[in-house]
Tab-separated table of C-alpha atoms and ligand atoms in Angstrom:
chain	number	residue	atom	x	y	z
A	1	UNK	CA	194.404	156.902	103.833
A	2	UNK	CA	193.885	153.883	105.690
A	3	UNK	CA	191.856	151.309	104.121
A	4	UNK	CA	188.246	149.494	106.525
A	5	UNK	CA	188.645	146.019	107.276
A	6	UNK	CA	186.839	144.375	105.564
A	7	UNK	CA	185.432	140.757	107.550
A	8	UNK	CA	183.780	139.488	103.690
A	9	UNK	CA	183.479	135.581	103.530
A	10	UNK	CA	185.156	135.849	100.030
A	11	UNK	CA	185.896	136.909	97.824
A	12	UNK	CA	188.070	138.513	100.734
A	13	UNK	CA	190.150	141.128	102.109
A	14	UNK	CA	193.713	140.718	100.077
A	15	UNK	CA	197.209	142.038	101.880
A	16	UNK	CA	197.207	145.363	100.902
A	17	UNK	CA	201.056	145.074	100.200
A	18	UNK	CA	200.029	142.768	97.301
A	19	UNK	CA	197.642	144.920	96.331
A	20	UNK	CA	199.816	147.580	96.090
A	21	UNK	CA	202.361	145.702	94.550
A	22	UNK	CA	199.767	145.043	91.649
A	23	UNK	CA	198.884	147.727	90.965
A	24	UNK	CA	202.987	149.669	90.552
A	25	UNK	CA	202.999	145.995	88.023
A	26	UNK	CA	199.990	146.531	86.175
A	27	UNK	CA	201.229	148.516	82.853
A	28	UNK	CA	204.711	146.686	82.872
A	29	UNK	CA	205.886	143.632	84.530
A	30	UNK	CA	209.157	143.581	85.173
A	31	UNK	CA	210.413	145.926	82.407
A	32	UNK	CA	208.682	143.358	79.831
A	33	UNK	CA	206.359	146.513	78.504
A	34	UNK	CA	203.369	143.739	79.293
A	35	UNK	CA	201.193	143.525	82.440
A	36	UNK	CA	200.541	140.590	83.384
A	37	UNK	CA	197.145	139.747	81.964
A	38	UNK	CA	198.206	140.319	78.266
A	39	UNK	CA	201.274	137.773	78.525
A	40	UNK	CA	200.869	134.519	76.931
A	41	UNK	CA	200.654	131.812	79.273
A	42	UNK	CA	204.016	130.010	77.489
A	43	UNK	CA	205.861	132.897	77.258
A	44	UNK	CA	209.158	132.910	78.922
A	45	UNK	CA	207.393	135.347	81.252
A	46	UNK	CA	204.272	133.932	82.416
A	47	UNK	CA	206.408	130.908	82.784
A	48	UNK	CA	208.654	132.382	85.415
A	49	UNK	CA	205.421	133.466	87.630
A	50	UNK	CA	204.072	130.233	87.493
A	51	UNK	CA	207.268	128.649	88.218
A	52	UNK	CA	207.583	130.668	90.917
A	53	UNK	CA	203.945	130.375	92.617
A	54	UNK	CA	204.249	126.635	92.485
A	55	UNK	CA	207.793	126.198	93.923
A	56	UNK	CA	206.619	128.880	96.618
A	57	UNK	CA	203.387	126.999	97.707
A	58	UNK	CA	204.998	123.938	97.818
A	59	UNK	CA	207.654	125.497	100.151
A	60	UNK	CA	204.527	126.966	102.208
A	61	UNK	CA	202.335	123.704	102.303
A	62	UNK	CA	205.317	121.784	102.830
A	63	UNK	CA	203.686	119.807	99.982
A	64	UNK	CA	205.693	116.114	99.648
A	65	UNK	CA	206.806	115.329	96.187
A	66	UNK	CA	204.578	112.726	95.586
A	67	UNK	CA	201.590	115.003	95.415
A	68	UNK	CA	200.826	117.367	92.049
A	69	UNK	CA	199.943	121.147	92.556
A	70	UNK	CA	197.393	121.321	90.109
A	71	UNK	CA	196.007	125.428	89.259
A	72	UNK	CA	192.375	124.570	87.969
A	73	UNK	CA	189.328	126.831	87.413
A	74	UNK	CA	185.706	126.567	88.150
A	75	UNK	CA	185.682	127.156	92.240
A	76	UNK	CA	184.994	125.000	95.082
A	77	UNK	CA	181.820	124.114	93.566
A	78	UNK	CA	183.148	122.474	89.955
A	79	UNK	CA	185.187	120.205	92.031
A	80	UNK	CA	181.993	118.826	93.757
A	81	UNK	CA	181.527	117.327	90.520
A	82	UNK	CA	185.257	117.293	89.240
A	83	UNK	CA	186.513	115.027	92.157
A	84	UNK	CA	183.903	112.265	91.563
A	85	UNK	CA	184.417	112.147	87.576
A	86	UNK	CA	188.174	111.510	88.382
A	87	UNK	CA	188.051	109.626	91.648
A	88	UNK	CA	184.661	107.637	92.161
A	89	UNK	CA	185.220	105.381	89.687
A	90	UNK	CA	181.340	105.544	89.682
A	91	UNK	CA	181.216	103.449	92.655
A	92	UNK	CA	180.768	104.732	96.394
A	93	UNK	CA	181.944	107.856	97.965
A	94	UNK	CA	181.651	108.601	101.748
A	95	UNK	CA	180.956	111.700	102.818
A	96	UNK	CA	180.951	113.431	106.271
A	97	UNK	CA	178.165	116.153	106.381
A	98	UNK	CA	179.222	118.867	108.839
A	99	UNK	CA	177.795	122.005	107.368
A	100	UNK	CA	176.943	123.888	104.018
A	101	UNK	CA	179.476	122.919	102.343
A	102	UNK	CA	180.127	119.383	102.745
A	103	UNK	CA	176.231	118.602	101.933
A	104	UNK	CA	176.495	120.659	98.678
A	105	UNK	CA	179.533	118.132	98.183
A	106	UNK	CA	177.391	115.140	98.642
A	107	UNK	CA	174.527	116.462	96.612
A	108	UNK	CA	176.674	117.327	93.539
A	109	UNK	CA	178.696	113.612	93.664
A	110	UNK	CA	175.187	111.668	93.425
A	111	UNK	CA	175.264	112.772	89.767
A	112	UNK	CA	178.509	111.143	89.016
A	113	UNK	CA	178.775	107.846	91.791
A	114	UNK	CA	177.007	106.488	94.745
A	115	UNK	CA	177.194	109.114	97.426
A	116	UNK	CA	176.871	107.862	101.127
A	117	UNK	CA	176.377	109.721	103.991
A	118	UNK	CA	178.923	108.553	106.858
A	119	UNK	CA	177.771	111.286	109.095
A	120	UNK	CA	175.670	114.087	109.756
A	121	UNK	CA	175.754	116.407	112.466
A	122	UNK	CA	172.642	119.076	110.673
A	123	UNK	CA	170.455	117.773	114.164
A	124	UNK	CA	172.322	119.737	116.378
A	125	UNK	CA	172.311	122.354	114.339
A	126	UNK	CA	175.758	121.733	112.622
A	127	UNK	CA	177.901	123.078	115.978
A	128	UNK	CA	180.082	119.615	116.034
A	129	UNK	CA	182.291	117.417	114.692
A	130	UNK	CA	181.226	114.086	114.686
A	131	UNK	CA	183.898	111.552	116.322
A	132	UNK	CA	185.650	109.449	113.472
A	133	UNK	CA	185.271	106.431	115.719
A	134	UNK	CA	181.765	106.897	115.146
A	135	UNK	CA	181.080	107.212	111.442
A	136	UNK	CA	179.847	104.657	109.003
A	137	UNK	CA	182.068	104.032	106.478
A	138	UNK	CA	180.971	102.315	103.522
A	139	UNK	CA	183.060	99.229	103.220
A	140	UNK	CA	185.206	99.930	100.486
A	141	UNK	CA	184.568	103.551	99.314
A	142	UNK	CA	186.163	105.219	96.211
A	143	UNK	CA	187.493	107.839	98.821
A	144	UNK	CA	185.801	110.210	102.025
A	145	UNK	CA	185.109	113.557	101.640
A	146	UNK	CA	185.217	116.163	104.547
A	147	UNK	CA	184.917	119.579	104.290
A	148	UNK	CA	187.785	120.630	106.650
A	149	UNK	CA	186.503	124.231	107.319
A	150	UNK	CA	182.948	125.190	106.852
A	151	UNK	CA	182.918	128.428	106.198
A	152	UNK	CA	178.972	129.193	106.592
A	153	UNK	CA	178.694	127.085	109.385
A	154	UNK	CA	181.964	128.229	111.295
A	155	UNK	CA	182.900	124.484	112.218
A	156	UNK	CA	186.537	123.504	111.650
A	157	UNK	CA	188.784	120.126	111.872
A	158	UNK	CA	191.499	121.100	114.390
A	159	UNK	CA	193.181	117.272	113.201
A	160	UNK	CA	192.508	115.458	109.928
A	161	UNK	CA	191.071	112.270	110.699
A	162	UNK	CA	193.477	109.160	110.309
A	163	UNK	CA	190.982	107.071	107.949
A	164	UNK	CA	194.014	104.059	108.494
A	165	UNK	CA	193.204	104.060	112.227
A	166	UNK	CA	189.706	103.438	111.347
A	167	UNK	CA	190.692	100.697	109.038
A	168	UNK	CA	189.627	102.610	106.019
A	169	UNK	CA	192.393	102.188	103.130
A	170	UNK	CA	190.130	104.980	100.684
A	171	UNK	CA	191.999	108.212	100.221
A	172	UNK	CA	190.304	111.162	102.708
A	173	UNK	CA	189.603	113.982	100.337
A	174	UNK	CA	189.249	117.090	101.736
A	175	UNK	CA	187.657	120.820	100.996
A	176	UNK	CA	189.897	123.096	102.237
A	177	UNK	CA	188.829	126.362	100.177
A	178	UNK	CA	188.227	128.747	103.563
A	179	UNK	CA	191.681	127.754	105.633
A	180	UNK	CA	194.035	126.803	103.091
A	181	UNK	CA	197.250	128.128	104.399
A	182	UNK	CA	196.088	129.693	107.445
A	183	UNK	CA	197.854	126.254	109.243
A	184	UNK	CA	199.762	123.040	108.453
A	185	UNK	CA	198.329	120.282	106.269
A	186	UNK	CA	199.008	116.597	107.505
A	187	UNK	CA	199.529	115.004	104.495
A	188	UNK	CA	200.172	111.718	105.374
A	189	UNK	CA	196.530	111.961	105.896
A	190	UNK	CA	194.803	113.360	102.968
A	191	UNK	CA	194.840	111.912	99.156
A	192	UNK	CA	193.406	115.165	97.505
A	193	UNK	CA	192.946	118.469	98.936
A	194	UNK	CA	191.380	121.670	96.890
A	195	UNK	CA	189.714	124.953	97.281
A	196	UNK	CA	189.056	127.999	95.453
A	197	UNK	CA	191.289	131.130	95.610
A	198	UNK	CA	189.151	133.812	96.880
A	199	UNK	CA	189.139	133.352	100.711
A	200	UNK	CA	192.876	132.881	101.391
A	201	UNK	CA	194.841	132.355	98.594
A	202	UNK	CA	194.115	135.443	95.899
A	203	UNK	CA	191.491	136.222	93.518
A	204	UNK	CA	188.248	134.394	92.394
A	205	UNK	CA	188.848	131.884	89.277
A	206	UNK	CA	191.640	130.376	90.562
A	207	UNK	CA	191.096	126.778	92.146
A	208	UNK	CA	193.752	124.849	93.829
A	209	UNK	CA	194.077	121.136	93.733
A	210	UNK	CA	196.907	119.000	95.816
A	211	UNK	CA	196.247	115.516	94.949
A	212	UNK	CA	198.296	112.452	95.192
A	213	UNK	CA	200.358	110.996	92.672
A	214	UNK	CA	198.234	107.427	92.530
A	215	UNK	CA	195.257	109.425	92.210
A	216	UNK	CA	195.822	110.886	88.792
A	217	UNK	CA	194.690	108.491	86.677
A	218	UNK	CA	191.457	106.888	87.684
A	219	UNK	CA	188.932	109.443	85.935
A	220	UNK	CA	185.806	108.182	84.380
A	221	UNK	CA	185.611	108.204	80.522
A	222	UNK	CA	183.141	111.272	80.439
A	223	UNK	CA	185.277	113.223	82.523
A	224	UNK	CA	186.129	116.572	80.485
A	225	UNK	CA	189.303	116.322	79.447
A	226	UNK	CA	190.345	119.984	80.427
A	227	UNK	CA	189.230	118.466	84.074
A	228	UNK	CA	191.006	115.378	84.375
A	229	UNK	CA	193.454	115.515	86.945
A	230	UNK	CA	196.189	113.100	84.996
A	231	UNK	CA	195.730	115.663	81.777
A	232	UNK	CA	195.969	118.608	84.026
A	233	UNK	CA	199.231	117.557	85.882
A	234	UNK	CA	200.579	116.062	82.684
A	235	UNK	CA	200.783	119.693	81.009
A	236	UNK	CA	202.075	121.954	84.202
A	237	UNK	CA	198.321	123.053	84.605
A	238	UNK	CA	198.457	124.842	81.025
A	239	UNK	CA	196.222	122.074	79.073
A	240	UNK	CA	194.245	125.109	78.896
A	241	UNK	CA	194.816	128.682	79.614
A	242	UNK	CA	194.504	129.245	83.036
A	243	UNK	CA	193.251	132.001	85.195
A	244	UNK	CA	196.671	133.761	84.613
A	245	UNK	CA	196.047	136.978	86.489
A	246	UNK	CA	194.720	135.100	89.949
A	247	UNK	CA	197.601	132.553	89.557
A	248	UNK	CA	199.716	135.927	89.684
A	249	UNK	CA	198.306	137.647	92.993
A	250	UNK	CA	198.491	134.098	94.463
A	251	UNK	CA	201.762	133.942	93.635
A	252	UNK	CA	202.655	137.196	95.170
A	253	UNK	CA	200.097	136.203	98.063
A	254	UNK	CA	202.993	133.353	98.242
A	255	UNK	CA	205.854	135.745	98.693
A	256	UNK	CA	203.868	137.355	100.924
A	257	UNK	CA	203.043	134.626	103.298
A	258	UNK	CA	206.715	133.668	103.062
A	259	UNK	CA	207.813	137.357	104.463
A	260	UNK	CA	205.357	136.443	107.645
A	261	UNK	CA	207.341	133.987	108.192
A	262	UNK	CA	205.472	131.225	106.546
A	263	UNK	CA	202.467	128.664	107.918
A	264	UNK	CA	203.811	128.327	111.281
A	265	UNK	CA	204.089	132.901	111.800
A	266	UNK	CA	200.956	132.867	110.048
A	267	UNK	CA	198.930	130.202	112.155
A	268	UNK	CA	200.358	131.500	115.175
A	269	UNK	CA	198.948	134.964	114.719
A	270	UNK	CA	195.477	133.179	113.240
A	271	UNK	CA	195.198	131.577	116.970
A	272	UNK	CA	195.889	134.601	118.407
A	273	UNK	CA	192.834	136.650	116.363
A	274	UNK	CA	190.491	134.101	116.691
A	275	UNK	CA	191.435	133.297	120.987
A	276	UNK	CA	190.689	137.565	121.314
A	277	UNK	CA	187.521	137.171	119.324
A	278	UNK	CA	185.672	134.472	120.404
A	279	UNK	CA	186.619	135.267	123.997
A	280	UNK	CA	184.946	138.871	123.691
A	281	UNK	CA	182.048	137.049	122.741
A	282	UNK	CA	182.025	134.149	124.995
A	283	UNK	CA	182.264	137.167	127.906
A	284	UNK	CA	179.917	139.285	126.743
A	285	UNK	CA	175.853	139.803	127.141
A	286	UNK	CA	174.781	140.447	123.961
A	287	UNK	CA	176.614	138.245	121.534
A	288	UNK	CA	176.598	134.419	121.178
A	289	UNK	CA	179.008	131.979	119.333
A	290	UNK	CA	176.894	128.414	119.467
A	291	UNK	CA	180.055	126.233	118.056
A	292	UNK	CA	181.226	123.807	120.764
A	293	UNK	CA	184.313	125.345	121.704
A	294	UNK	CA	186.474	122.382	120.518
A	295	UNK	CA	186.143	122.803	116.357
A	296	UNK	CA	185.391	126.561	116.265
A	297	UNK	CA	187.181	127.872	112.897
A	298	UNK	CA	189.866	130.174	113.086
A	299	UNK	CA	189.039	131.685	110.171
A	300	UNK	CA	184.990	132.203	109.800
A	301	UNK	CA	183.615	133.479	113.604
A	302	UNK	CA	179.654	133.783	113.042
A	303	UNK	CA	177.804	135.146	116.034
A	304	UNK	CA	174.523	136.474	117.069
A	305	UNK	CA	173.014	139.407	118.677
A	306	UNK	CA	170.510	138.348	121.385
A	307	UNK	CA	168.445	140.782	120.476
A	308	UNK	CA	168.107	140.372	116.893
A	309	UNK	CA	166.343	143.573	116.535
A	310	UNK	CA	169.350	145.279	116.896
A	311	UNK	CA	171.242	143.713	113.451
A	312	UNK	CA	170.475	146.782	111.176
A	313	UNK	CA	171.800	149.215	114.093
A	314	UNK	CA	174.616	147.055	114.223
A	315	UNK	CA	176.129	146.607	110.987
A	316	UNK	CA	175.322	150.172	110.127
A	317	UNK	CA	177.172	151.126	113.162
A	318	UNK	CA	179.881	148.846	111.925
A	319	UNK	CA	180.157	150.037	108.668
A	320	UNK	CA	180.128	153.664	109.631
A	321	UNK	CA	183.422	152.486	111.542
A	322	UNK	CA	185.005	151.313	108.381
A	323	UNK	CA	183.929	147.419	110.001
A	324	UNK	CA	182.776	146.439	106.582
A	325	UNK	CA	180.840	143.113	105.183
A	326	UNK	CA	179.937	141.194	108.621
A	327	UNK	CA	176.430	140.392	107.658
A	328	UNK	CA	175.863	136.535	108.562
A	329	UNK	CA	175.127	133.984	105.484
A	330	UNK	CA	171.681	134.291	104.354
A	331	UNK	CA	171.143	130.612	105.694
A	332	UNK	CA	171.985	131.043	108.759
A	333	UNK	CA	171.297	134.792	109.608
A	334	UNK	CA	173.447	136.414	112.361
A	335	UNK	CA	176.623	137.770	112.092
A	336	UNK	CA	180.046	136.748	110.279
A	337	UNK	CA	183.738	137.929	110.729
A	338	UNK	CA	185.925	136.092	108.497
A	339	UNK	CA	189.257	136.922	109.705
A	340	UNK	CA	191.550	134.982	107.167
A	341	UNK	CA	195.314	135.461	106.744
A	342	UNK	CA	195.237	138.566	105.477
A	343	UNK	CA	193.317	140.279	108.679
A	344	UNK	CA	195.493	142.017	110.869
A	345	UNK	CA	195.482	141.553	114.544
A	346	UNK	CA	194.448	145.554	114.600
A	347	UNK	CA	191.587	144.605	112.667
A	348	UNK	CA	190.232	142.232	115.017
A	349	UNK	CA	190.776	144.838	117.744
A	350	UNK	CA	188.909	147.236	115.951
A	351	UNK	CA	186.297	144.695	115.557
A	352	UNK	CA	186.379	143.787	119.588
A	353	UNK	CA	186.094	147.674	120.613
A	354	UNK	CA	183.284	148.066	118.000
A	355	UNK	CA	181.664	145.123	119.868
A	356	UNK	CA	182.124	146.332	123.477
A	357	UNK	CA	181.189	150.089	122.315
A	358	UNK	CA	177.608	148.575	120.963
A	359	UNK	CA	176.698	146.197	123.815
A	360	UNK	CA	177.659	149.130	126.019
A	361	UNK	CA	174.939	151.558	124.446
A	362	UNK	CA	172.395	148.663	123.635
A	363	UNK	CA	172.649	146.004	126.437
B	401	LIG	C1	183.598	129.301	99.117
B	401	LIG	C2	183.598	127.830	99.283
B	401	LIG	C3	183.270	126.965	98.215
B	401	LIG	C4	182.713	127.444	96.910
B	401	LIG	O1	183.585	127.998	96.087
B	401	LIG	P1	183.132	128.568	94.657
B	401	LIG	O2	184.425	129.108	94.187
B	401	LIG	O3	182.089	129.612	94.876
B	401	LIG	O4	182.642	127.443	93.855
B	401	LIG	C5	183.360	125.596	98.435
B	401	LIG	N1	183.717	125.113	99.636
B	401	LIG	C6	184.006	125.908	100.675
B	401	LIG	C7	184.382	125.310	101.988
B	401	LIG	C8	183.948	127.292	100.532
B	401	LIG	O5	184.239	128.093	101.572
C-alpha cells in the first residue's frame, strides 16, 4: 500500500523507512527484551541511542566543538521564554519581526527582559526580509533574535546575517524549528540556535538547542533549573528525563539523513522541490505565491487560489488524491505545502499534477 503525502506544517510527514524501522523495534530493541520507551534513560541502553543521536547530528550540522547539543522539552514556544531567562540578563534583547513566529518571540521575552523591536516587515504584509544594513540595533543588546524560517508566513533567511559586519558584538540567536537540517548552518554566525522536533527532526516533545559554549552560564536566578542551559549541558541533557522516545526517532531520523547523503544530498534535493513548486505556481492562472522571490522558504510554500471560492473543492479534491493536510494557517488563510526533508520529489510531483489537473477544470 502506498502511503498519501502528507504536506502537514508539523507535526509532519516522517521517512517512512524510520517509521518502519520503529515499528520492527517497538517490542524489543536490539535483543534487550525492552522497547525503547520502557528503558531507563541511564541504562547502558538508552545511553547508546543518545550517544549515538548526538555524535550523528553533530556530524550532520557540522556542529563546532565549542557549541553544546542540548535535547530539551517544551517546543519552540518554551524557548521564547527559556532563551531570555538564560540569556537576557534582564536587560535588552533585539528582535527582528518577520512573521508569526518571530513576533510570538518578542511578545513572550517582554516578560523576562526589555524586548526591542529592530525590525518589522508586518506592513507589507510579512513577504520580505528586511536588509540588516537597515535595522536598529539597540546599542548593546543581550543578543538578536531572528526567526530564520517562518513557517506560517513562508519567509526564509537564504544567509544568516553577520551581526559583526554591522558592528553588533551580541550573539544572533536564531529559531530554526521549520528548516533545521534541510541546509547548512553558518555557525560562525549564530550564538544559539533551537527548534522543536516535529517539522524536521522527529516527533513532538523533543526540542533542540545548539548554543555556544560562553553562553551557558549567564541565566537569571529564577530561571528553572531543569531549563538552564549550563545545568542542562552539565548533565548530557539527562538533568531530567527527557523525551526518550522522540530523542530515538530523531536519532534514527539522523541515520537516515546520513544515508541521503547528509545536509549537502538533502539541501540539494530541497532546492530542487521547492524550484518545481513555486515555478508551477509562479506560471500558472489560478494560484499565487506573494513572497518576494528572494527569501521564499524551501520548506513551507503557502499559496492562494484566486478564486477563493474554490478552497473547499480544492482540498477535497486533494485529499481524495491522497494530497493530504494543505489547508493554509488559520491566520493567514490560503493554502500550505510544507515539503520538509522527508517529502519526496514524487510527492511534490503529485502535488504539481494535482495543481495543473484543478486549474485545468476550474480556470
Ligand atoms: C512550530 C514552530 C514553533 C512552535 O513550536 P512548539 O513546539 O509548538 O512550541 C516555533 N517556531 C517556529 C518557527 C515553528 O515553526
Amino acid at each position: 500500500m502506498t502511503r498519501p503525502y502528507n504536506f502537514s506544517a508539523g507535526p509532519a510527514a516522517m521517512p517512512e523507512a524510520v517509521l518502519t524501522q520503529a515499528a520492527a523495534e517497538m517490542l524489543d530493541w536490539h535483543g534487550s527484551g525492552m522497547g525503547v520507551m520502557e528503558m531507563s534513560h541511564r541504562g547502558k541502553e538508552f545511553g547508546q541511542i543518545y550517544a549515538e543521536a548526538e555524535a550523528d547530528l553533530r556530524e550532520l550540522l557540522a556542529v563546532p566543538s565549542n557549541f553544546k547539543l542540548l535535547f530539551m522539552q517544551g517546543g519552540g514556544l518554551a524557548e521564547n521564554a527559556i532563551v531570555p531567562l538564560n540569556l537576557s540578563c534582564g536587560e535588552v534583547a533585539d528582535f527582528v519581526i518577520t512573521g508569526s513566529w518571530s513576533q510570538k518571540s518578542a511578545d513572550e521575552a517582554k516578560r523576562y527582559c526589555n524586548s526591542h523591536e529592530a525590525a518589522n516587515t508586518q506592513a507589507g504584509g510579512f513577504t520580505t526580509l528586511p536588509d540588516p544594513a537597515g535595522w536598529q540595533l539597540s546599542t548593546q543588546p543581550a543578543y538578536v533574535h531572528i526567526c530564520s524560517n517562518e513557517t506560517i508566513n513562508g519567509v526564509e533567511y537564504h544567509e544568516l546575517p553577520d551581526l559583526k559586519a554591522l558592528g553588533c558584538d551580541a550573539p544572533l540567536v536564531i529559531d530554526f524549528s521549520s528548516h533545521v537540517a534541510s541546509r547548512p548552518v553558518d555557525w560562525s554566525r549564530v550564538g544559539l540556535a533551537f527548534g522543536g522536533a516535529q517539522k524536521n527532526l522527529g516527533p513532538a516533545g523533543l526540542t533542540l538547542v545548539v548554543v555556544r559554549d560562553d553562553l551557558l552560564d549567564r541565566a537569571l536566578p529564577i530561571c528553572p533549573s531543569a531549563f538552564s542551559y549550563k545545568t542542562v549541558a552539565d548533565n548530557q541533557s539527562m538533568f531530567n528525563t527527557p523525551p526518550t522516545y522522540s530523542m530515538y526517532i530523531a536519532g534514527l531520523v539522523f541515520k537516515w539523513l546520513k544515508r541521503q547523503g547528509g545536509i549537502a544530498a538533502v539541501e540539494a534535493c530541497n532546492i530542487a522541490k521547492a524550484t518545481l513548486l513555486y515555478d508551477a505556481i509562479d506560471t500558472s492562472a489560478l494560484y499565487v505565491n506573494r513572497v518576494a522571490k528572494t527569501c521564499r522558504s524551501r520548506m513551507n510554500v503557502p499559496f492562494y487560489l484566486l478564486d477563493e471560492r474554490l478552497n473547499d473543492a480544492f482540498l477535497a479534491g486533494a485529499r481524495a488524491r491522497g494530497l493530504l493536510q494543505l489547508k493554509g494557517h488559520k491566520s493567514v488563510g490560503g493554502m500550505r505545502a510544507s515539503i520538509y526533508n522527508a517529502m519526496p520529489l514524487a510527492g511534490v510531483q503529485a502535488l504539481i499534477t494535482y495543481l495543473r489537473d484543478f486549474e485545468a477544470q476550474n480556470g
